[in-house]
């Protein structure tokens, strides 16, 4: 969206187009505020496209005694499963128990009872060693005493952000990608009166009048508003994942296990036809303007854990399809062990500017409500009480016309695109209603996203509208000719532009999404 299309004044400006900003935009529009969201790169460019893609209660928080956080997360999970089927889907988790290892099966069982009580439904089971080994055929059986199974949920994180933004825009909000909040404008009393925004693609600028802004910029937050608490600052912590083909680690459910090196829980989770293994947790010392990327030692750590848990699978780094890293915005007052830092969110306010950072994807709606409550006194208009608290417009259980797709494919499309799924399918050629080999995405999604979802470069399309760069070898290079031809009407790019886009995408993929063993610099 060009700066000319932005109004000169808004009740509220939201800075940052990750899940936190998207949720705030959605709730602010519902509360009757004229609201603009600006994102300096692409929507979900930050941590919100690089998470572990779980909508989860967080057993770990229970262990730390954080009952309120677990309660909120469990309830948001239940809500999202109900409101966004096809986008947020249930996933079973298995947790093996080993002799002498903590947590023991009994401790896990106790935690899971509390988890289920909070969710209002018994959703866990206890397994003998023999049954557990049947459920996870290649698991290490040495010292295995059994295990537990429980229910959580998973999501396509970038599509969650996009769908929340789309809902907000349909309800009257505005959202602009590649627009950066460059400077805050304040009056003589230090009150916020506006924001200077910059189109990061052409360098043009515009001043927008507003009395209230919410800084939802994740680990960048202190660039706009330094922490008001002495000695407490954001500590960016990187978490990385490796992606493997499902046939290499054939699991039907997610498996959580303890890494032998440092006793941290790590996991292998089936997602979009492949298996993600994560995560690490270390200080992020890379350049913040670049896409974060996995370091060689993180890949080695994850691989060590995997080899210990699946000794017969014969997994090597060469089997890895892709990798990605996200950065956690964690508030810290010292240098504790990264994994012991609190993941709870904070809200700061100063004369018109509210900062919200930390938290989880799962609880984005609650973060949004907290941020809005803090911003309300600064807004020129009072917030109205919304009649409906649903984030997502309900979608039909089945389409008017199935065309050539089965119900599960429709469910997936309704989840990711909302009501627009019907238009996506109806506007597609029948040969494009096939899945892209090695993925669950349809070729038709490519053309639809290119034409309807503010795609400004090829990476927007292949990393965040569909997730080819996360699930295909070499970033899906073998499909680029067909992708180019699918987009020829939707994207006004000539042959030179296409060549440059392809080169830039592949270079970016190699730098930030390829496994370290495939990079020249390791
Ligand atoms: C490895 C990892 C795994 C995780 N897994 C899970 C999980 O499975 N489930 C879960 O619930 N949570 C998970 N989380 C947490 C969750 O991903 C984050 O809490 C969440 O994505 C943060 O969203 P955000 O919108 O606050 O930040 P971000 O997604 O980082 O968005 C901030 C945005 O602000 C933009 N921005 C910065 N400065 C400006 C500016 N001046 N103007 C305009 N835009 C700006 C950035 O470009 C960025 O896109 C995980 C986190 C990590 C790191």
Coordinates of C-alpha atoms in Angstrom, one line a residue, residues 41 53 66 76 92 132 139 147 173 177 216 232 272 298 309 313 336 364 393 399 432 446 454 471 517:
X41 CA 9.1 -5.5 6.3
X53 CA 3.9 -23.3 15.3
X66 CA 2.7 -20.1 36.4
X76 CA -7.1 -19.6 24.2
X92 CA -1.2 -35.3 19.9
X132 CA 4.9 -46.4 23.8
X139 CA 12.3 -44.5 19.7
X147 CA 5.2 -42.4 28.6
X173 CA -8.9 -1.3 9.7
X177 CA 3.5 -3.7 4.9
X216 CA 4.3 -4.2 19.1
X232 CA 15.4 -4.7 33.1
X272 CA 2.9 -29.6 6.8
X298 CA 22.7 -25.1 17.2
X309 CA 16.1 -40.3 20.8
X313 CA 16.6 -43.7 12.2
X336 CA 20.4 -16.2 33.9
X364 CA -2.2 -13.0 21.2
X393 CA -15.7 -14.7 10.8
X399 CA -18.4 -25.3 0.4
X432 CA -3.9 -25.7 -10.3
X446 CA 0.2 -19.1 -5.3
X454 CA 0.1 -7.5 -0.7
X471 CA 9.2 -27.5 3.8
X517 CA 25.8 -28.0 6.2

